[in-house]
PDB file of C-alpha atoms in Angstrom:
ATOM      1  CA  UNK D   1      12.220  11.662  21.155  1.00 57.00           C
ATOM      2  CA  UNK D   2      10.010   8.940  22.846  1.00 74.00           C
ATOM      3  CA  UNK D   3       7.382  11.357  22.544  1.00 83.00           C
ATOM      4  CA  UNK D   4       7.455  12.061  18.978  1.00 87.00           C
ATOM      5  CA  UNK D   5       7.448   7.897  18.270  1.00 89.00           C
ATOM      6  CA  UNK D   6       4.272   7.460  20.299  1.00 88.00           C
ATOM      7  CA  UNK D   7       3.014  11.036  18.288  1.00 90.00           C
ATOM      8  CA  UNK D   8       4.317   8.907  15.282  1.00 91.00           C
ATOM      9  CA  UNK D   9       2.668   5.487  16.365  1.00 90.00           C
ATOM     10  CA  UNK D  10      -0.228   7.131  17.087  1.00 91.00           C
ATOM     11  CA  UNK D  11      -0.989   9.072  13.377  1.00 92.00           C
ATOM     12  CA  UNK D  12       0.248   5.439  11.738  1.00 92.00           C
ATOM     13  CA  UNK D  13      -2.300   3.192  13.582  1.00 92.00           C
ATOM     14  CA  UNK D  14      -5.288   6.149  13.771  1.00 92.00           C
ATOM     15  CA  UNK D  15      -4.817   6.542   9.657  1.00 92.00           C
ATOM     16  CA  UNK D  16      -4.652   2.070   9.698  1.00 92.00           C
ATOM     17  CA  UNK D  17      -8.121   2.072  11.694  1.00 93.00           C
ATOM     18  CA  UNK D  18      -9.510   4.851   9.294  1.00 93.00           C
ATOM     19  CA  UNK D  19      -9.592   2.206   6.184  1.00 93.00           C
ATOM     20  CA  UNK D  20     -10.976  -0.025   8.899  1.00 94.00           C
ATOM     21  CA  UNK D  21     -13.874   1.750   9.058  1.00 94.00           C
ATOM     22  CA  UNK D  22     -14.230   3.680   5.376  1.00 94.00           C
ATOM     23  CA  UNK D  23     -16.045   1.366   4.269  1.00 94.00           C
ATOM     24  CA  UNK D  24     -18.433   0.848   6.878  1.00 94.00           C
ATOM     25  CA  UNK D  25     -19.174   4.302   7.251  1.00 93.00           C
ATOM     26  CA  UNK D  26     -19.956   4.441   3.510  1.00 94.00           C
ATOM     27  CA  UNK D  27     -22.705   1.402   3.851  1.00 93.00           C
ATOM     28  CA  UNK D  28     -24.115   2.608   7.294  1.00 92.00           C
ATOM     29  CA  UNK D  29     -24.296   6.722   6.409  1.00 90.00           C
ATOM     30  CA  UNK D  30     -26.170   6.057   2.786  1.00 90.00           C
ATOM     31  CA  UNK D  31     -28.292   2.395   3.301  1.00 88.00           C
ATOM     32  CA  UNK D  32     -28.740   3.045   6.575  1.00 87.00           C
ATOM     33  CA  UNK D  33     -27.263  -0.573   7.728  1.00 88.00           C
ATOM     34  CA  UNK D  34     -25.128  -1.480  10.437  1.00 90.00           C
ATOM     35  CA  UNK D  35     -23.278  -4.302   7.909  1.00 92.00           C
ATOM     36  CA  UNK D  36     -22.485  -6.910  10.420  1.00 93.00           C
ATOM     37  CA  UNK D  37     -20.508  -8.662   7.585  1.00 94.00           C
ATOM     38  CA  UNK D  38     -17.877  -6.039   7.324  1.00 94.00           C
ATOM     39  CA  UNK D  39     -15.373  -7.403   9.404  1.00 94.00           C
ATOM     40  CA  UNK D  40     -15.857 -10.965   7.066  1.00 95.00           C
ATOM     41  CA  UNK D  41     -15.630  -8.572   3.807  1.00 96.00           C
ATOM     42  CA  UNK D  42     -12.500  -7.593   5.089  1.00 95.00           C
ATOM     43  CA  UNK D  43     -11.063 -10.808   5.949  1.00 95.00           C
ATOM     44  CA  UNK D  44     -12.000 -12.087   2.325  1.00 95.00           C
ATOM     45  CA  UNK D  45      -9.403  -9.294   1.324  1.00 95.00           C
ATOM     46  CA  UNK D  46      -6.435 -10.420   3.878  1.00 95.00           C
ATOM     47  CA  UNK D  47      -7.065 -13.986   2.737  1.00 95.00           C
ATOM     48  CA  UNK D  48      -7.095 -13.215  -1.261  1.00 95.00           C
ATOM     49  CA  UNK D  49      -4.085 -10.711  -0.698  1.00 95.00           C
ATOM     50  CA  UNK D  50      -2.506 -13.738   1.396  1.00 94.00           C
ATOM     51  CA  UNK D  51      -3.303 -15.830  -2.058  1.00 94.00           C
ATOM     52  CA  UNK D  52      -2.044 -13.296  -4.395  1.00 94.00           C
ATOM     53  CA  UNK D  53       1.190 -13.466  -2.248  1.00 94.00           C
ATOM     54  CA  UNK D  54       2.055 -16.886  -1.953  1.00 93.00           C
ATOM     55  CA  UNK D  55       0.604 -18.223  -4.978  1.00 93.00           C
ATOM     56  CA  UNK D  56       1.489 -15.091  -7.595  1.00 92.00           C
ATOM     57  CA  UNK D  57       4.075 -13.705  -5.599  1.00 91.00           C
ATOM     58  CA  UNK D  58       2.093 -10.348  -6.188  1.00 93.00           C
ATOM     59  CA  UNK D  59       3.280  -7.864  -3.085  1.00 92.00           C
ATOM     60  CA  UNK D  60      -0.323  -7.004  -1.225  1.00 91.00           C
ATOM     61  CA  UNK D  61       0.820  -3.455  -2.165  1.00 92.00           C
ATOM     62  CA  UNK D  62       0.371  -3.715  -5.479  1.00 93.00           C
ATOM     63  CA  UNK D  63      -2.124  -6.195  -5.731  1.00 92.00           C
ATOM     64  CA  UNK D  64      -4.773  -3.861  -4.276  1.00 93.00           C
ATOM     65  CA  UNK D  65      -6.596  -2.982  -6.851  1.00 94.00           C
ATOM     66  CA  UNK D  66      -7.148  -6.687  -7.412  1.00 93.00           C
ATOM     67  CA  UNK D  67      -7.971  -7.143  -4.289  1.00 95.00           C
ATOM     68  CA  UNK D  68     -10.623  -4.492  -4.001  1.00 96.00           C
ATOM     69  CA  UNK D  69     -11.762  -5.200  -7.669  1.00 96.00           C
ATOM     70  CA  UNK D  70     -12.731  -8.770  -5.956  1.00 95.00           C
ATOM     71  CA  UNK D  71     -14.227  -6.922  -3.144  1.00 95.00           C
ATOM     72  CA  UNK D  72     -16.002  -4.815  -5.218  1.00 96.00           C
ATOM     73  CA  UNK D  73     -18.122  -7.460  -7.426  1.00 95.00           C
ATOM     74  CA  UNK D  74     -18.491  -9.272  -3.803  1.00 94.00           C
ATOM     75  CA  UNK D  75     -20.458  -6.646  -2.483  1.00 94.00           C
ATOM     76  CA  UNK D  76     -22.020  -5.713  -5.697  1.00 93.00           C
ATOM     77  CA  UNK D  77     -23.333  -9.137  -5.911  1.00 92.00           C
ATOM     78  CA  UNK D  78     -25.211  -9.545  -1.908  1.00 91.00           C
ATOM     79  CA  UNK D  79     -26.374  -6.518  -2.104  1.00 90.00           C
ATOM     80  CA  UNK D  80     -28.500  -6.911  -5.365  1.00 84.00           C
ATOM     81  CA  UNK D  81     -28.879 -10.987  -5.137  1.00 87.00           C
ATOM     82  CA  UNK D  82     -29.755 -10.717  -0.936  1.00 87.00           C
ATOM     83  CA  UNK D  83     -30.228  -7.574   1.223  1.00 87.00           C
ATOM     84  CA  UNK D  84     -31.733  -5.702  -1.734  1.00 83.00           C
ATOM     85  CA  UNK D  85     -34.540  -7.905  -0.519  1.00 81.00           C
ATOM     86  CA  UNK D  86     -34.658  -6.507   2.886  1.00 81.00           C
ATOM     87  CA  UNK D  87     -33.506  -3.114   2.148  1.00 78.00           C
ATOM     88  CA  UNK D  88     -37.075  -1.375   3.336  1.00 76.00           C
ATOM     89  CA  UNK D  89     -37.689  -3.999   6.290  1.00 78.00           C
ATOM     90  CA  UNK D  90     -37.437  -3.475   9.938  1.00 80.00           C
ATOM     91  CA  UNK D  91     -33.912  -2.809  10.879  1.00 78.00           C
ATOM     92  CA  UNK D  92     -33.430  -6.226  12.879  1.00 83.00           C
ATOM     93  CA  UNK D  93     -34.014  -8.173   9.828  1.00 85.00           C
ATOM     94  CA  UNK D  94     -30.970  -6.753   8.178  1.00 86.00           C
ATOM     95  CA  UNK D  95     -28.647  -6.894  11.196  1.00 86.00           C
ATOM     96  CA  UNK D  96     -29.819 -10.631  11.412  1.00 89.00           C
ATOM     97  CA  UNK D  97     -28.694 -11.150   7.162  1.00 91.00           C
ATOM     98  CA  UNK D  98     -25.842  -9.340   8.174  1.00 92.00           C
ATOM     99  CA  UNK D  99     -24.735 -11.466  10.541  1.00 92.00           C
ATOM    100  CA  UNK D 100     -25.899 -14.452   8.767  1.00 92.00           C
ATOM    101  CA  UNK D 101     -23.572 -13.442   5.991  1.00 92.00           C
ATOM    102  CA  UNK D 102     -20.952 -12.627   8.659  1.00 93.00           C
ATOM    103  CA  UNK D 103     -21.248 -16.511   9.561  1.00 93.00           C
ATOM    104  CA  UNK D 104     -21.218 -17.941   6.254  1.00 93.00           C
ATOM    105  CA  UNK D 105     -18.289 -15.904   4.515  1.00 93.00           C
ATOM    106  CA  UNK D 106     -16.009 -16.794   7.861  1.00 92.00           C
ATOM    107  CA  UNK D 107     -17.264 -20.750   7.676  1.00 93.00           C
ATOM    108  CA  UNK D 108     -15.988 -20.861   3.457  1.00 94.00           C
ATOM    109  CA  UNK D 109     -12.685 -18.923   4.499  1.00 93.00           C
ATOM    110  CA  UNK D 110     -11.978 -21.506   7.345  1.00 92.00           C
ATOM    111  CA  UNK D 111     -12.981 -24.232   5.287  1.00 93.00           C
ATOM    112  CA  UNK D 112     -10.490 -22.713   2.149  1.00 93.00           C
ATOM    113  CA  UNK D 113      -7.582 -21.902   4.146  1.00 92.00           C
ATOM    114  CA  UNK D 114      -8.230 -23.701   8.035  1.00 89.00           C
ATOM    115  CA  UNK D 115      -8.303 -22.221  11.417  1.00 88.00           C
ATOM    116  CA  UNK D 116      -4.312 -21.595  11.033  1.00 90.00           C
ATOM    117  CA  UNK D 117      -3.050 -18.119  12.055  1.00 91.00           C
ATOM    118  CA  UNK D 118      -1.440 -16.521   9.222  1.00 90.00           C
ATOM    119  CA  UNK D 119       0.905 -13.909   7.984  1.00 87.00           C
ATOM    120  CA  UNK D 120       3.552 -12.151   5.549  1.00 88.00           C
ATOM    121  CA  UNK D 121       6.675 -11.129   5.729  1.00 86.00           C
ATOM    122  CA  UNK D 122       7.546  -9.056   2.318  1.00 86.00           C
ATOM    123  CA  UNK D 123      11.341  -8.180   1.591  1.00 84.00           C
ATOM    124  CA  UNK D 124      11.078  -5.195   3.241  1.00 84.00           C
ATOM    125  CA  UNK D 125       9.536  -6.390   6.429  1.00 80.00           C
ATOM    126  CA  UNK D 126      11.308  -4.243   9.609  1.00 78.00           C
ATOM    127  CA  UNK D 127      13.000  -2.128   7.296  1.00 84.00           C
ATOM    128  CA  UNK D 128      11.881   1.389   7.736  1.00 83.00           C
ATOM    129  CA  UNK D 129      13.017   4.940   7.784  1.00 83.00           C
ATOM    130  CA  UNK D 130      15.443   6.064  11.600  1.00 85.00           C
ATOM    131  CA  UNK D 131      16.147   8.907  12.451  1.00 82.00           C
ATOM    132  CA  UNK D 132      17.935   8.727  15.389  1.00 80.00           C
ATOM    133  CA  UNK D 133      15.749   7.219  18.251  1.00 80.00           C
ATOM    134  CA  UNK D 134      12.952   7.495  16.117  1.00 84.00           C
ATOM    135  CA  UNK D 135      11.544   4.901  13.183  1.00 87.00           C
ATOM    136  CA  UNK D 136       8.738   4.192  11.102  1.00 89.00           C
ATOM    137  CA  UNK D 137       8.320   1.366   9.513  1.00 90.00           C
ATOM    138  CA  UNK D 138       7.703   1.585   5.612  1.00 90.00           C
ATOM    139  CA  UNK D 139       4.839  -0.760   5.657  1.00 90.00           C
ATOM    140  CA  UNK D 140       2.872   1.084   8.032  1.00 92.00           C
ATOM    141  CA  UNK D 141       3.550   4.410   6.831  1.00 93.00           C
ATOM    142  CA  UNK D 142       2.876   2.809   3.305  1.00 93.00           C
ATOM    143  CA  UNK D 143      -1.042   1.644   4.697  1.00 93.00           C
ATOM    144  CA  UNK D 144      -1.228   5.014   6.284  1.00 94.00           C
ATOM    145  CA  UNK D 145      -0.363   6.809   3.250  1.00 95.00           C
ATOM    146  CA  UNK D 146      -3.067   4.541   1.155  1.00 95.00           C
ATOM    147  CA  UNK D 147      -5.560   4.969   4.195  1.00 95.00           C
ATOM    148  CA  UNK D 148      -5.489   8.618   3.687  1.00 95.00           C
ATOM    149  CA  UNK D 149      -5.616   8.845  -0.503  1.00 96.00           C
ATOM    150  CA  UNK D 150      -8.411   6.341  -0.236  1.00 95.00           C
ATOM    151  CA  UNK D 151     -10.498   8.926   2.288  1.00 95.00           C
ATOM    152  CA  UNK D 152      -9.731  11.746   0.060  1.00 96.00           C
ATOM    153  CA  UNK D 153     -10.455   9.719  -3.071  1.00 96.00           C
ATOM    154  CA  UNK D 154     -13.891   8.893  -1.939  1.00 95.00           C
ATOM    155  CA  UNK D 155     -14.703  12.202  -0.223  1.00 94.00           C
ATOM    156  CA  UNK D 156     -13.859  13.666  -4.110  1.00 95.00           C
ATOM    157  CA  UNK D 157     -15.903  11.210  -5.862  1.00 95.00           C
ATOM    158  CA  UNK D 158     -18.927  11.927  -3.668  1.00 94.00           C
ATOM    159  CA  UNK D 159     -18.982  15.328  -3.810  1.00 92.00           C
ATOM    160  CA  UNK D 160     -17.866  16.012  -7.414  1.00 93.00           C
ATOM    161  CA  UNK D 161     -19.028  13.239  -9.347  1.00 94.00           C
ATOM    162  CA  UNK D 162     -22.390  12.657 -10.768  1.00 94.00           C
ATOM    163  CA  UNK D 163     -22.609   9.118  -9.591  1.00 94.00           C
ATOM    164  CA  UNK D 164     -21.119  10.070  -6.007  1.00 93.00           C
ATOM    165  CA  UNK D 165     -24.026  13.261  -5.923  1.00 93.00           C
ATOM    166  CA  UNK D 166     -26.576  10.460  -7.008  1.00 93.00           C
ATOM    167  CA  UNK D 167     -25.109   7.968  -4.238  1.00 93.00           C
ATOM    168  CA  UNK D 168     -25.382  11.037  -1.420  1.00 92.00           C
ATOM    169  CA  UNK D 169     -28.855  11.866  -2.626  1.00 92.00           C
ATOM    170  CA  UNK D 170     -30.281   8.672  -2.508  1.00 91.00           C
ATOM    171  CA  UNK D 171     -28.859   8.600   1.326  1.00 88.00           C
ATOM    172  CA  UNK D 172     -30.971  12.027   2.190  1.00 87.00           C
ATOM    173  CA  UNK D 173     -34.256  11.142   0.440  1.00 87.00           C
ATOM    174  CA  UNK D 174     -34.282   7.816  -1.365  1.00 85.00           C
ATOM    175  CA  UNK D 175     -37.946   8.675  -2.496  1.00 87.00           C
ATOM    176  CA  UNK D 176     -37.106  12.025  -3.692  1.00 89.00           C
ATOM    177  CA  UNK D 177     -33.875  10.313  -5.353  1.00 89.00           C
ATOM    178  CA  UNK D 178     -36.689   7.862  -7.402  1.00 88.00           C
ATOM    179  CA  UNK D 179     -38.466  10.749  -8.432  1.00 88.00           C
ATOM    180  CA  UNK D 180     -35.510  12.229  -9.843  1.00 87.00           C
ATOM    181  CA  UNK D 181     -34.728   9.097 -12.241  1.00 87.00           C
ATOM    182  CA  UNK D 182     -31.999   7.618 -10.227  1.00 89.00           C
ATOM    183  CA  UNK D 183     -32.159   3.140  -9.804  1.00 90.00           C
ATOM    184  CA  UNK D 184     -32.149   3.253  -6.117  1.00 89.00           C
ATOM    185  CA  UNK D 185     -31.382  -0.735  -6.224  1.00 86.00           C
ATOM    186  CA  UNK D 186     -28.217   0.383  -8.328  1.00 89.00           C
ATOM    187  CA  UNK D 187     -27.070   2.728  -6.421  1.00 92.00           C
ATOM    188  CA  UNK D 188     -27.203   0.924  -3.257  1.00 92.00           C
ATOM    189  CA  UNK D 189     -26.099  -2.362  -4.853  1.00 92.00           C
ATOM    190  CA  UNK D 190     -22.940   0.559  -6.126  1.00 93.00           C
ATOM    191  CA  UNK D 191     -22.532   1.621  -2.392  1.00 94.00           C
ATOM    192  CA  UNK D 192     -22.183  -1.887  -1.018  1.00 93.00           C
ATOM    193  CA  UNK D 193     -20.000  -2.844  -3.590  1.00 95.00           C
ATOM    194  CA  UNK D 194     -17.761   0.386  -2.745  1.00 95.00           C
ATOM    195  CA  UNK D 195     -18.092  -0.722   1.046  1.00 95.00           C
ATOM    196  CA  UNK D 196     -16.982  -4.101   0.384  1.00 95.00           C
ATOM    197  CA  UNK D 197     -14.001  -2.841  -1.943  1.00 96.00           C
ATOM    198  CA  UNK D 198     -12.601  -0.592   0.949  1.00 96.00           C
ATOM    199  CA  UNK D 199     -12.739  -3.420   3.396  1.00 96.00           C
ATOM    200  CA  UNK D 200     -10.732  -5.571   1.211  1.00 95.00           C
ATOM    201  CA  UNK D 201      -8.202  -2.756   0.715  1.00 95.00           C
ATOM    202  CA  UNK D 202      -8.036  -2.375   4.767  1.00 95.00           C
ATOM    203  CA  UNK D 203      -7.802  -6.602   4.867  1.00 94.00           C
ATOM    204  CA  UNK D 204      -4.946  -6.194   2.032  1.00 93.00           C
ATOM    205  CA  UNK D 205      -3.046  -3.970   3.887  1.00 93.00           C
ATOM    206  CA  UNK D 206      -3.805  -5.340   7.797  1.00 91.00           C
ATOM    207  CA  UNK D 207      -2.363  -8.922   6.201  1.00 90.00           C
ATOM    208  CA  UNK D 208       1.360  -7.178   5.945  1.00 85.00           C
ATOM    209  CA  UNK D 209       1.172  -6.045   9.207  1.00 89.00           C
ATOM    210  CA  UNK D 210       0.091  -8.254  11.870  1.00 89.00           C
ATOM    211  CA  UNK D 211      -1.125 -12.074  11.448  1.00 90.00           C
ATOM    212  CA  UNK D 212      -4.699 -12.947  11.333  1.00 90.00           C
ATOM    213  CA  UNK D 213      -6.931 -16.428  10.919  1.00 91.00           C
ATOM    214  CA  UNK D 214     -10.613 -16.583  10.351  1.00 91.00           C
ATOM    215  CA  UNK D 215     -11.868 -15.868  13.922  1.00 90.00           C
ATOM    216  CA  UNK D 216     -10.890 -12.120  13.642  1.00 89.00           C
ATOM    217  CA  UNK D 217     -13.991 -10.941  11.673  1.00 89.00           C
ATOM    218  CA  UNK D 218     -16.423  -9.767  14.885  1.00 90.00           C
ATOM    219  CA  UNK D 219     -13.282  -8.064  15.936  1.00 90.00           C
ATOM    220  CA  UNK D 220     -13.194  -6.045  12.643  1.00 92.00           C
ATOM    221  CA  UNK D 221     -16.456  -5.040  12.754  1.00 93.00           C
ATOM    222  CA  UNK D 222     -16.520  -3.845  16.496  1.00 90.00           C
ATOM    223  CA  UNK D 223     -13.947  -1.612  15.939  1.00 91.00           C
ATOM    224  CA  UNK D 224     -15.232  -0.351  12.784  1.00 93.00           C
ATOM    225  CA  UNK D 225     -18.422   0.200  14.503  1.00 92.00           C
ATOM    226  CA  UNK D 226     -16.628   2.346  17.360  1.00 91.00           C
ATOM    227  CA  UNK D 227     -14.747   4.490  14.787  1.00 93.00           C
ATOM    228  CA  UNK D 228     -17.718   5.054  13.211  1.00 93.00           C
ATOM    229  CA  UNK D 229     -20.006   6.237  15.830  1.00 91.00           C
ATOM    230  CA  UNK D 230     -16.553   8.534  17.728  1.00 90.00           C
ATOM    231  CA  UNK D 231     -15.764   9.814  14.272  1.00 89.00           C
ATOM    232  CA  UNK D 232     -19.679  10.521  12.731  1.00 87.00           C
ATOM    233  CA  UNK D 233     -21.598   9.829   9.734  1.00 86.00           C
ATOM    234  CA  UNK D 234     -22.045  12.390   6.284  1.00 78.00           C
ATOM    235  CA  UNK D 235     -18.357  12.212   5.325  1.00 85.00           C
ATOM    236  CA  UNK D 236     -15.827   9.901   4.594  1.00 89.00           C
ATOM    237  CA  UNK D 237     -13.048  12.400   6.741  1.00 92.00           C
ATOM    238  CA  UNK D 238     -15.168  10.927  10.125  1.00 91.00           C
ATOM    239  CA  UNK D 239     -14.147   7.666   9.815  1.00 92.00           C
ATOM    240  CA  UNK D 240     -10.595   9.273   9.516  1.00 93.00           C
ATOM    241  CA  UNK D 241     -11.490  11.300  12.788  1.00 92.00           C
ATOM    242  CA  UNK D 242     -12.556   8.207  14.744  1.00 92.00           C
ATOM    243  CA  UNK D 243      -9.954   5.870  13.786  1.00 93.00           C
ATOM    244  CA  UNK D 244      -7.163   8.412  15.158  1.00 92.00           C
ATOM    245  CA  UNK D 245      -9.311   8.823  18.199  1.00 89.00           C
ATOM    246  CA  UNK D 246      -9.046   5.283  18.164  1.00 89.00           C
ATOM    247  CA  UNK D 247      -4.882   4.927  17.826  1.00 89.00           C
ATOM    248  CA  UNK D 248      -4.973   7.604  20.894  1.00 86.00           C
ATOM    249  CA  UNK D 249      -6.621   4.985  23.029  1.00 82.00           C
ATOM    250  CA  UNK D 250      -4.662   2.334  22.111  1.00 83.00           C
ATOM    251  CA  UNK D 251      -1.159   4.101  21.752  1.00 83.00           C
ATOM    252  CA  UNK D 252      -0.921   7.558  23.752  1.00 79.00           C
ATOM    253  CA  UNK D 253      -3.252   6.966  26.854  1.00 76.00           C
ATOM    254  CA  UNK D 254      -2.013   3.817  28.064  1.00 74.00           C
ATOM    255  CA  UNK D 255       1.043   5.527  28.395  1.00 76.00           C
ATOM    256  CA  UNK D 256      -0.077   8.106  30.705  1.00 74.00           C
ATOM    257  CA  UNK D 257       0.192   6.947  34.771  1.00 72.00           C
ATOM    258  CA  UNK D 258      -1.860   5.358  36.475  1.00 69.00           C
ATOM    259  CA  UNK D 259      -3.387   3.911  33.223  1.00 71.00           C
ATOM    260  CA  UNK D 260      -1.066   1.519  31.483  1.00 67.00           C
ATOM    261  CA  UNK D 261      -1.217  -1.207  28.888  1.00 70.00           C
ATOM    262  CA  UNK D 262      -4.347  -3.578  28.763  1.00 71.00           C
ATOM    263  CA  UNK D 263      -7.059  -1.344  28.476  1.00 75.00           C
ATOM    264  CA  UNK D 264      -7.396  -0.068  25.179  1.00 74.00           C
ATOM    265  CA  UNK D 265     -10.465  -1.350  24.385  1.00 75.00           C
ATOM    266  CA  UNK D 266     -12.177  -0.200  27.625  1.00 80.00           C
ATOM    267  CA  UNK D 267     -10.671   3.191  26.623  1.00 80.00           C
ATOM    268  CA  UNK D 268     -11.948   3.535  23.244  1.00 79.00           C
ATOM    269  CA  UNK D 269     -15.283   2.605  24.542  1.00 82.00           C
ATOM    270  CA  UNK D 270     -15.458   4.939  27.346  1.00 84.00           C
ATOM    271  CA  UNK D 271     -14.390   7.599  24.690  1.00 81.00           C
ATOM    272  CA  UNK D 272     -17.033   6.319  22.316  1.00 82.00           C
ATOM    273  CA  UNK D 273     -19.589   6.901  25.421  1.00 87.00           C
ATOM    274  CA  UNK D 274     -17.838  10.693  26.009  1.00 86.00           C
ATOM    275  CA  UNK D 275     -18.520  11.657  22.712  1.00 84.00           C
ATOM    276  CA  UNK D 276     -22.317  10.199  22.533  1.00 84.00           C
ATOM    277  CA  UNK D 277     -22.804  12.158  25.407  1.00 87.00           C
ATOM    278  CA  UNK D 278     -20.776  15.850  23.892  1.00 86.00           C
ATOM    279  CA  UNK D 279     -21.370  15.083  20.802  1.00 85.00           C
ATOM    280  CA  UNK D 280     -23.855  12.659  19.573  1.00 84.00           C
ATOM    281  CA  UNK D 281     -23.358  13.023  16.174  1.00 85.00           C
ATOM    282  CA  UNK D 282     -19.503  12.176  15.916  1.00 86.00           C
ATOM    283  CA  UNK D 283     -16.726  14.282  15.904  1.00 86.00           C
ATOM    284  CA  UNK D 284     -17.378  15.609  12.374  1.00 85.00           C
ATOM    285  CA  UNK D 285     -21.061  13.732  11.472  1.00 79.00           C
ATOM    286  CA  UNK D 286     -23.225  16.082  10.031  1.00 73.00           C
ATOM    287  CA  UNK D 287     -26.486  16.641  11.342  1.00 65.00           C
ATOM    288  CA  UNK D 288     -28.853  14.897   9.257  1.00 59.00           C
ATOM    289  CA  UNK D 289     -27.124  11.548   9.720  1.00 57.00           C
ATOM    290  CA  UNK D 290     -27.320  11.808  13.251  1.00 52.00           C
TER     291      UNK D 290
END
């Protein structure tokens, strides 16, 4: 039964990491930008579902769509007012705006809500569903459920919507996309916004589940960028792929002897160098992005 916990742990935290990194994947796969600022988008959406909470008594469940509504026009609005800007420089300049913006959004939510560590604890906090020696907790098995409908929800509006087919082709061949009538600065300015949203959904849900204060941005945003790069770019199902390599490096392999606890990071890592070396272009990144 241990086993099928750790098995159980393991699919929980790989699906958590997956909405992690949705978002990033979207922004770095189509604009070509490593968004430094993810990991501050997404702790904008622990902080406003922590607000929604205490102030509105809105569960972060529900208030998601808020949330990534929020997000959403966030996004919308540096991408058109700043990196729109930058879009066709050299790549350092927008890793530097990134992480400029990574800065400044961290600096406003310390100065809003202090340095203080934070967290919830909903009604149904530790309650969960046992069966025998085994339990999952209904809030993580709620984010895992959400992590997974988001990554099928944007995987179907990419591929069968005319907007998502516009959003893809402008990620192939953003000249050829111009030529073809589609507002490139829209599009992108639609992508980031979409990036941003998901990151506020993946803040909204982290907030239930473990506490977090204003520091925890870079941290965000280094995982993200691992998941990424294990799972591979061209589909919304790698992030999914790379955050439950992740959970295995963090749940199942310290387990195994000789290993232990302590190293999870150095695992995922070494992992994320295994599969550059296999398979450069992710687990399941298509070719093109690669």
């Amino acid at each position: 039964m241990l086993i099928v916990q750790v098995i159980v742990n393991w699919l929980l935290l790989g699906s958590l990491y997956a909405a992690v990194a949705l978002g990033f994947s979207l922004v770095w796969g189509i604009m070509n930008i490593v968004n430094l600022a993810h990991g501050a988008f997404i702790l904008v959406g622990a902080y406003t579902a922590y607000w929604a909470f205490t102030q509105l008594h809105i569960d972060p469940f529900l208030g998601l769509p808020l949330t990534m509504l929020l997000l959403f026009c966030l996004g919308w609005v540096v991408q058109y007012v700043a990196i729109n800007r930058v879009i066709r420089a050299p790549f350092l300049m927008t890793f530097l705006l990134t992480f400029g913006l990574d800065l400044l959004i961290a600096d406003v939510v310390q100065l809003l809500f202090t340095s203080d560590r934070r967290s919830i604890n909903t009604a149904y906090s530790g309650f969960g569903l046992t069966l025998g020696a085994l339990h999952i907790p209904f809030d993580r098995l709620l984010a895992a459920l959400i992590a997974v409908l988001l990554t099928a929800a944007l995987s179907l509006f990419l591929q069968r919507t005319r907007t998502g087919n516009a959003i893809l082709a402008t990620g192939m061949d953003r000249d050829a996309a111009r030529l073809m009538g589609i507002r490139i600065d829209r599009i992108y300015a639609l992508t980031f916004g979409l990036g941003a949203a998901l990151a506020g959904a993946a803040g909204a849900m982290l907030v239930e589940l473990y506490p977090f204060d204003p520091s925890q941005g870079g941290v965000f945003t280094l995982r993200a960028f691992v998941i990424v790069v294990l799972g591979g770019l061209g589909t919304p199902w790698g992030a999914l792929a790379g955050g439950l390599v992740f959970g295995l490096a963090e749940t199942v392999v310290p387990l195994l002897p000789g290993i232990g606890p302590g190293y999870d990071d150095a695992i995922a890592f070494a992992l994320m160098v295994l599969v550059l070396i296999i398979r450069p272009r992710g687990i399941l990144g298509k070719a093109f992005y690669a």
